[in-house]
Tab-separated table of C-alpha atoms in Angstrom:
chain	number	residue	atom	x	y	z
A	1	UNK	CA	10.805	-0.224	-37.116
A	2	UNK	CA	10.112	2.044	-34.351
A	3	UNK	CA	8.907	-0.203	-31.306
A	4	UNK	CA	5.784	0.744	-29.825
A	5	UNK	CA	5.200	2.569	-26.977
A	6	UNK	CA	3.622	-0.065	-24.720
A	7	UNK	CA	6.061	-2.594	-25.341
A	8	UNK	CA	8.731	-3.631	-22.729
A	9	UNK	CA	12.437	-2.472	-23.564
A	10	UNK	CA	14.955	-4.916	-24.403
A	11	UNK	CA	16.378	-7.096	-22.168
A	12	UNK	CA	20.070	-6.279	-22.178
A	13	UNK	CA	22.954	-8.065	-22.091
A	14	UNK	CA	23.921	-9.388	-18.123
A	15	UNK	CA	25.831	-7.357	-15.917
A	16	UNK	CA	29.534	-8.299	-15.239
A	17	UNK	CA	28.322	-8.861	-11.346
A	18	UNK	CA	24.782	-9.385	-9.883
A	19	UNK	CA	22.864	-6.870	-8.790
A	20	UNK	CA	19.137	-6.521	-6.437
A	21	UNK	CA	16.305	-4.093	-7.615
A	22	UNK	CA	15.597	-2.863	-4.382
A	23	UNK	CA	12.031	-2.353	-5.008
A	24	UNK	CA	9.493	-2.978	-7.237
A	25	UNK	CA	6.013	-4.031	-7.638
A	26	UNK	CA	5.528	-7.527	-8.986
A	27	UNK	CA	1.771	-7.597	-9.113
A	28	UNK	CA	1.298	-4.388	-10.923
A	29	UNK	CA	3.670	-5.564	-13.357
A	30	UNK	CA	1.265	-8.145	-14.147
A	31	UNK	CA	2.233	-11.091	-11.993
A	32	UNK	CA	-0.308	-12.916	-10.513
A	33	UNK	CA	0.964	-16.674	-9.708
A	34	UNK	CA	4.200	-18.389	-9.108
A	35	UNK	CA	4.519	-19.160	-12.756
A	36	UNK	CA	4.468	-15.433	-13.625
A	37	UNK	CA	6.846	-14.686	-11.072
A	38	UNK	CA	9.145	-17.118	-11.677
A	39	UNK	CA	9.071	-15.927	-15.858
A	40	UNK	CA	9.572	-12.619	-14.538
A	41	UNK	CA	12.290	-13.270	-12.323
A	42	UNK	CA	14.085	-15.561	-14.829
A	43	UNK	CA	14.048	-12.368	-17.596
A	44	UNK	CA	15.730	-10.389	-14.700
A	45	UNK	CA	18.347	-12.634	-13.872
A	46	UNK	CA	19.516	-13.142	-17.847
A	47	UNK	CA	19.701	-9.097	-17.343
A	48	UNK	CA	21.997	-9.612	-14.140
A	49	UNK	CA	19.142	-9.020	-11.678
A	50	UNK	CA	19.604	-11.755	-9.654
A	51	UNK	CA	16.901	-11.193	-6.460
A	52	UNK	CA	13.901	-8.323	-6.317
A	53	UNK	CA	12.101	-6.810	-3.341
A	54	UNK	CA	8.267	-6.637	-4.168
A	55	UNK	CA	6.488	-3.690	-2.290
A	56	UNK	CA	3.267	-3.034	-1.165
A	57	UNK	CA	1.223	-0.602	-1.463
A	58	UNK	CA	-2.502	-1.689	-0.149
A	59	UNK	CA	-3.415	-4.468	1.861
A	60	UNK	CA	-4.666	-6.744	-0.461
A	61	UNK	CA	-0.996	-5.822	-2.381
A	62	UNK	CA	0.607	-6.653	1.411
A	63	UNK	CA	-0.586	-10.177	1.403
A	64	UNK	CA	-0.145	-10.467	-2.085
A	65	UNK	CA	3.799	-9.453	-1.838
A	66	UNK	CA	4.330	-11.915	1.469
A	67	UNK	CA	3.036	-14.928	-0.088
A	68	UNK	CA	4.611	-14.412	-3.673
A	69	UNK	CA	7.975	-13.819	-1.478
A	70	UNK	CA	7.235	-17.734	-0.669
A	71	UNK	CA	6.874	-18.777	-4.211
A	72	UNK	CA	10.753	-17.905	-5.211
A	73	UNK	CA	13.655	-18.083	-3.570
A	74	UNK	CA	14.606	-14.347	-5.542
A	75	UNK	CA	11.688	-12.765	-4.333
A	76	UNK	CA	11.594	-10.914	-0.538
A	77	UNK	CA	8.906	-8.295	0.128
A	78	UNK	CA	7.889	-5.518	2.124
A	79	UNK	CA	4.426	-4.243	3.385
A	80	UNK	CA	2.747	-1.103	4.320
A	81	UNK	CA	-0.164	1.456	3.277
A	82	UNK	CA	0.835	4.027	0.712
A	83	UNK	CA	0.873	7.714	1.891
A	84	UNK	CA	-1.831	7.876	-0.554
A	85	UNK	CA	-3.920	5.335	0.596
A	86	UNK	CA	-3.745	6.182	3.871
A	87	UNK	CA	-7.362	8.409	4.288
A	88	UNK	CA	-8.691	5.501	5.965
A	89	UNK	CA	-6.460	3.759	7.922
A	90	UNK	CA	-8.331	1.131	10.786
A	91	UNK	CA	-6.967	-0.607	13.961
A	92	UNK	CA	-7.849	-3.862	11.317
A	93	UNK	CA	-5.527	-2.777	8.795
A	94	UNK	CA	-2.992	-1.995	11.058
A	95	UNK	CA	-3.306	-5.415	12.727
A	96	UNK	CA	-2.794	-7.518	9.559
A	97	UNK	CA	-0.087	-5.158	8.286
A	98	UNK	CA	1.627	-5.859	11.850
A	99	UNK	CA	1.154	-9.620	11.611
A	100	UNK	CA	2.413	-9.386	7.463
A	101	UNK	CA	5.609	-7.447	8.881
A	102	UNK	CA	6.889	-10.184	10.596
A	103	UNK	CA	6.829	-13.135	8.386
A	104	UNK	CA	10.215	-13.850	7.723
A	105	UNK	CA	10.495	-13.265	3.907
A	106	UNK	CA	9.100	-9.995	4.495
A	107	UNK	CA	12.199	-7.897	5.138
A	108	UNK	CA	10.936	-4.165	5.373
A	109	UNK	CA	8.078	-2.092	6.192
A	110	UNK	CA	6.928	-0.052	3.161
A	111	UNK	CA	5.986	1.870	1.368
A	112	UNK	CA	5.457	4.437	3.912
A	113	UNK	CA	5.966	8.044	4.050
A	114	UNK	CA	4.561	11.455	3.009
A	115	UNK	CA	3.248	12.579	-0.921
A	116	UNK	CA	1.850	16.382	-0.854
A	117	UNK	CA	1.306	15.864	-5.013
A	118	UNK	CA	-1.423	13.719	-4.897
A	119	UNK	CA	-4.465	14.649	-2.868
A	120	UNK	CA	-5.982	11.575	-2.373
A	121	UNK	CA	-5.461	11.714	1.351
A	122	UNK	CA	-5.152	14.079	3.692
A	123	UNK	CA	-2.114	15.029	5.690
A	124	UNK	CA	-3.095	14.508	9.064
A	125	UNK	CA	-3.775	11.065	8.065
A	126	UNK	CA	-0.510	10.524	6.472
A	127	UNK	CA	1.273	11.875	9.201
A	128	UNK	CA	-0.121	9.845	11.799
A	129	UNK	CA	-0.190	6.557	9.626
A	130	UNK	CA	3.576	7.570	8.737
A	131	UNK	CA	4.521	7.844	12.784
A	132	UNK	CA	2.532	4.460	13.410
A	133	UNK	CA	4.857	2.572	10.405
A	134	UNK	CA	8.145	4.199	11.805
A	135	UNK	CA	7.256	2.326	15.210
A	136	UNK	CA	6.215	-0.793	13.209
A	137	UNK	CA	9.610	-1.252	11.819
A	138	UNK	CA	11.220	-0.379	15.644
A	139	UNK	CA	8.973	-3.271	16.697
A	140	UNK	CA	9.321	-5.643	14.066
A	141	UNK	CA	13.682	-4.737	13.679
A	142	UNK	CA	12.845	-4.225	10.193
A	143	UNK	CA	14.216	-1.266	8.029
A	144	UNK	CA	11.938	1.287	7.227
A	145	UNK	CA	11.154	2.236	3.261
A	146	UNK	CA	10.108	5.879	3.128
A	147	UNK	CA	8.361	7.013	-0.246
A	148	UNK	CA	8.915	10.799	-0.282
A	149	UNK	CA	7.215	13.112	-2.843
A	150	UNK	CA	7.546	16.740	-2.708
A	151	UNK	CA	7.836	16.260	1.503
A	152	UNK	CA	11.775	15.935	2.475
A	153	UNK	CA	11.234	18.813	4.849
A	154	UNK	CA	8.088	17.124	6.691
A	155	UNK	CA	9.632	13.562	6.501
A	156	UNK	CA	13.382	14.407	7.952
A	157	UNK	CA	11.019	16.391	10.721
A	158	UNK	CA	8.520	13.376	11.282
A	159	UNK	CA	11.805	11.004	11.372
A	160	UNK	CA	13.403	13.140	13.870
A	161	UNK	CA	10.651	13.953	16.001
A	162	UNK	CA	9.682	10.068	16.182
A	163	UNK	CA	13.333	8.512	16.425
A	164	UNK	CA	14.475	7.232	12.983
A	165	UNK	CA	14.829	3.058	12.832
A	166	UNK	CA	18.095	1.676	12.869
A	167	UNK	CA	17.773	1.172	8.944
A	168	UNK	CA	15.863	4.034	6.923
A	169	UNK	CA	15.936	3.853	2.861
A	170	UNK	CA	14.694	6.428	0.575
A	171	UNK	CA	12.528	4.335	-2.098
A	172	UNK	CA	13.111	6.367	-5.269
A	173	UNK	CA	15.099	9.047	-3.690
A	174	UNK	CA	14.556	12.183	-5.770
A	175	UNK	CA	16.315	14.977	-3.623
A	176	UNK	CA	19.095	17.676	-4.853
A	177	UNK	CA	22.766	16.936	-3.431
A	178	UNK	CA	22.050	18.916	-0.364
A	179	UNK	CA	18.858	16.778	0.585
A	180	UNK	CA	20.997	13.594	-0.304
A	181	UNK	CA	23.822	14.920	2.130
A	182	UNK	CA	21.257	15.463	5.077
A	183	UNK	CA	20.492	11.687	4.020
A	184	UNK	CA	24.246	10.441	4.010
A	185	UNK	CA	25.032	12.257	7.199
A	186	UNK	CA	22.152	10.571	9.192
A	187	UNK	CA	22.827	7.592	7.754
A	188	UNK	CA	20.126	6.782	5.750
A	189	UNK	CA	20.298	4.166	2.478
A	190	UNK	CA	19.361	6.178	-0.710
A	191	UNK	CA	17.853	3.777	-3.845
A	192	UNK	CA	17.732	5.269	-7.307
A	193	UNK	CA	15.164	3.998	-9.514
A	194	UNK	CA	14.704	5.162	-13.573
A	195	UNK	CA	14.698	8.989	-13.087
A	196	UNK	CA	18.565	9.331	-12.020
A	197	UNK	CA	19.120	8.295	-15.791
A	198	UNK	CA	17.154	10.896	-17.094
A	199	UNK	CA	18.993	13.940	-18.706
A	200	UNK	CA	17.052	16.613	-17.686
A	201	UNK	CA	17.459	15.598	-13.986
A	202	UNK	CA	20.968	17.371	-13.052
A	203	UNK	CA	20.291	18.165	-9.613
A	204	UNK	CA	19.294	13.805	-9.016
A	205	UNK	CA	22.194	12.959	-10.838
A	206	UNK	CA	24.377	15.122	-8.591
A	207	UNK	CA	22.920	13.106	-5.491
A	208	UNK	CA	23.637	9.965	-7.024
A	209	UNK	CA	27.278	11.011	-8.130
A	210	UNK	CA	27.816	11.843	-4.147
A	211	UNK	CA	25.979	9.298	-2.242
A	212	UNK	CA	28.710	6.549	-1.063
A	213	UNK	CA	28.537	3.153	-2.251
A	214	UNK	CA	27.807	1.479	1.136
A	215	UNK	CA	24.387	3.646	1.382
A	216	UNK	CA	23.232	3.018	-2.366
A	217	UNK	CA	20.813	0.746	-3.649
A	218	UNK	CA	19.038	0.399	-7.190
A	219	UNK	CA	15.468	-0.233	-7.883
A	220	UNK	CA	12.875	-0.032	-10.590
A	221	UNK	CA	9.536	0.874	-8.897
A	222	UNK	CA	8.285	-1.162	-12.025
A	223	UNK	CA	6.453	-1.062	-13.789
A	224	UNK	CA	6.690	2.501	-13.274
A	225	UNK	CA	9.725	4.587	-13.915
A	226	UNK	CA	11.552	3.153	-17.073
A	227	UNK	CA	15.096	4.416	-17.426
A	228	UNK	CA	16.621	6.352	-20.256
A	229	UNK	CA	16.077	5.903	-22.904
A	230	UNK	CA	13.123	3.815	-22.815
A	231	UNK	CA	11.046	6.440	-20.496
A	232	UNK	CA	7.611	6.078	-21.174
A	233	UNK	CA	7.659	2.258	-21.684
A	234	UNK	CA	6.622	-0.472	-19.269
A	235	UNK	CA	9.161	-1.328	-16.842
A	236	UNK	CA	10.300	-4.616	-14.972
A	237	UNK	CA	12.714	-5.933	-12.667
A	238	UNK	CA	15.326	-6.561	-15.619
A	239	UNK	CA	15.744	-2.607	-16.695
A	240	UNK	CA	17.561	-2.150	-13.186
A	241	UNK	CA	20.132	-3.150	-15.493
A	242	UNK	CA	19.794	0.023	-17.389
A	243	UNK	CA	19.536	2.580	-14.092
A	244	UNK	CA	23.239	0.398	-12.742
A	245	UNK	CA	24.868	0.625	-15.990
A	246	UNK	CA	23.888	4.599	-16.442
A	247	UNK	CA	25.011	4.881	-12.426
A	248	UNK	CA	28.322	3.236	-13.481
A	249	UNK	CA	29.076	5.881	-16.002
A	250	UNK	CA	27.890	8.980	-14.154
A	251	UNK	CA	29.911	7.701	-11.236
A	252	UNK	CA	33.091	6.861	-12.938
A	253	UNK	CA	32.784	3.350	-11.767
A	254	UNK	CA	33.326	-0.104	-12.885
A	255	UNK	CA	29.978	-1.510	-13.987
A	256	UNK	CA	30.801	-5.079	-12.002
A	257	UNK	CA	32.371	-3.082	-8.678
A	258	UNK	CA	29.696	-0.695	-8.626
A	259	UNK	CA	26.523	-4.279	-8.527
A	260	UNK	CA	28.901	-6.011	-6.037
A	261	UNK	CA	28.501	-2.527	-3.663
A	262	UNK	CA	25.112	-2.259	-4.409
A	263	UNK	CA	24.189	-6.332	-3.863
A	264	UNK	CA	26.401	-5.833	-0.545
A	265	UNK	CA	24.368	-3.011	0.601
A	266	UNK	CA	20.980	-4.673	-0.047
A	267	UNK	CA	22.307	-7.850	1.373
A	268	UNK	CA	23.214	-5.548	4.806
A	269	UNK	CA	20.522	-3.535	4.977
A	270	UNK	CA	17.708	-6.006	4.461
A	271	UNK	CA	19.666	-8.889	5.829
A	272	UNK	CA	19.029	-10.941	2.736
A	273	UNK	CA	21.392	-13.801	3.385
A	274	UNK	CA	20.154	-14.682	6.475
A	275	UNK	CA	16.160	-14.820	5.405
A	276	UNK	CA	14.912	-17.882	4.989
A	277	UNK	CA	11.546	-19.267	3.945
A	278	UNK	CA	8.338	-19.777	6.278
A	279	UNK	CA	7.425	-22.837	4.703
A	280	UNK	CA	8.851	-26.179	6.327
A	281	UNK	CA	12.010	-27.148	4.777
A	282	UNK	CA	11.688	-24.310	1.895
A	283	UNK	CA	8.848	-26.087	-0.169
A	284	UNK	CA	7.226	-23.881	-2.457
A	285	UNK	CA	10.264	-22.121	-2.691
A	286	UNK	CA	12.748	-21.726	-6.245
């Protein structure tokens, strides 16, 4: 039987060697307590997917994302208003996003950046609300997670122009080899999410194939994003399974080296072993 379109993929069999999706979205996925995000986690970690970072893309998504980072010790989050969502952006918003930043399960600002396909708001107002995050994350000694559609021109300018953080990662990076090596040589941290399995997406695939270990991370942008060959089906922490695997092969890497890189770089650039939780003696926490 041919499984439906709306149903999830399969979870597949556990990698040789953990590995962190770098970014996803629990709450869109559907979670909306700790008992869904616990279920959800649990389904990743049979897969191999042993921690997540849930992202935020509004402000009722921020607070969401910091406090579900308190219900499980596998969940971390980061906050920030989407480009898109970024038409009206007040000293408030900014305020709570600031005080959000610094809790200390929340271990990135983002999503932040620049999207010229969507129209929803302007670009004055993402470029100023884009400048405003990169200082956040100077402020806060937090890395910076840049979501970058159809803009690597405008966001390597913006970064330049404003000083880059010490830690910049490209949520989703979907640049050609030569974008990715601009990346690399500034030292940014590249994440490849569902689309670098695809087989139509050479010029991704050729990024991926170059981009060192040490500056790699995976992520599913779930539920968004499902990797081959499931495209088109809802997506969760667990398929980042899928996108390492597929990575493995197109690298010409061992499946369990290639997680253990990847877990060490999200461990380093998010700090993830030294986060603890910002409830007295862990309670609430997995």
């Amino acid at each position: 039987m041919t499984p439906r379109k709306g149903e999830r993929p399969p979870v597949p069999e556990p990698l040789p060697a953990p590995v962190v999706d770098a970014h996803t979205h629990l709450d869109a996925c559907g979670a909306k307590d700790a008992a869904d995000v616990s279920t959800m986690l649990d389904r990743a970690e049979s897969a191999g997917v042993d921690r997540v970072i849930t992202v935020a893309d509004d402000l009722a998504s921020a607070r969401w994302a910091a406090e579900a980072s308190t219900w499980d010790s596998r969940v971390f989050a980061a906050v920030a208003i989407h480009p898109t969502r970024t038409a009206e952006f007040t000293d408030a918003d900014k305020a709570e996003i600031e005080r959000l930043a610094q809790q200390p399960r929340v271990v990135a600002v983002g999503e932040t950046g620049l999207d010229y396909y969507w129209d929803y708001s302007p670009p004055a107002a993402q470029h100023e609300a884009f400048r405003w995050h990169i200082d956040l994350a100077k402020r806060v000694g937090k890395p910076l997670m840049i979501h970058d559609r159809d803009a690597h021109a405008d966001i390597l300018k913006v970064l330049t122009e404003e000083g880059a953080p010490e830690t910049v990662v490209f949520h989703c990076f979907s640049g050609d080899l030569e974008f990715a090596k601009a990346c690399v040589e500034r030292g940014f941290v590249l994440s490849f999410a569902g689309p670098v399995t695809f087989r139509n997406a050479a010029p991704l695939r050729e990024a991926a194939a170059f981009t060192p270990a040490d500056q790699l991370l995976v992520e599913t942008d779930a539920p968004f994003l499902t990797p081959h060959p499931f495209r088109g089906r809802p997506n969760e922490p667990y398929c980042a399974a899928y996108t390492l695997r597929d990575l493995a092969a197109l690298r010409g890497d061992d499946v369990a080296e290639l997680a253990s890189a990847v877990s060490g770089t999200a461990d380093r650039v998010f700090r993830l072993r030294t986060v603890t939780s910002d409830l007295p003696n862990g309670e609430g926490l997995r």
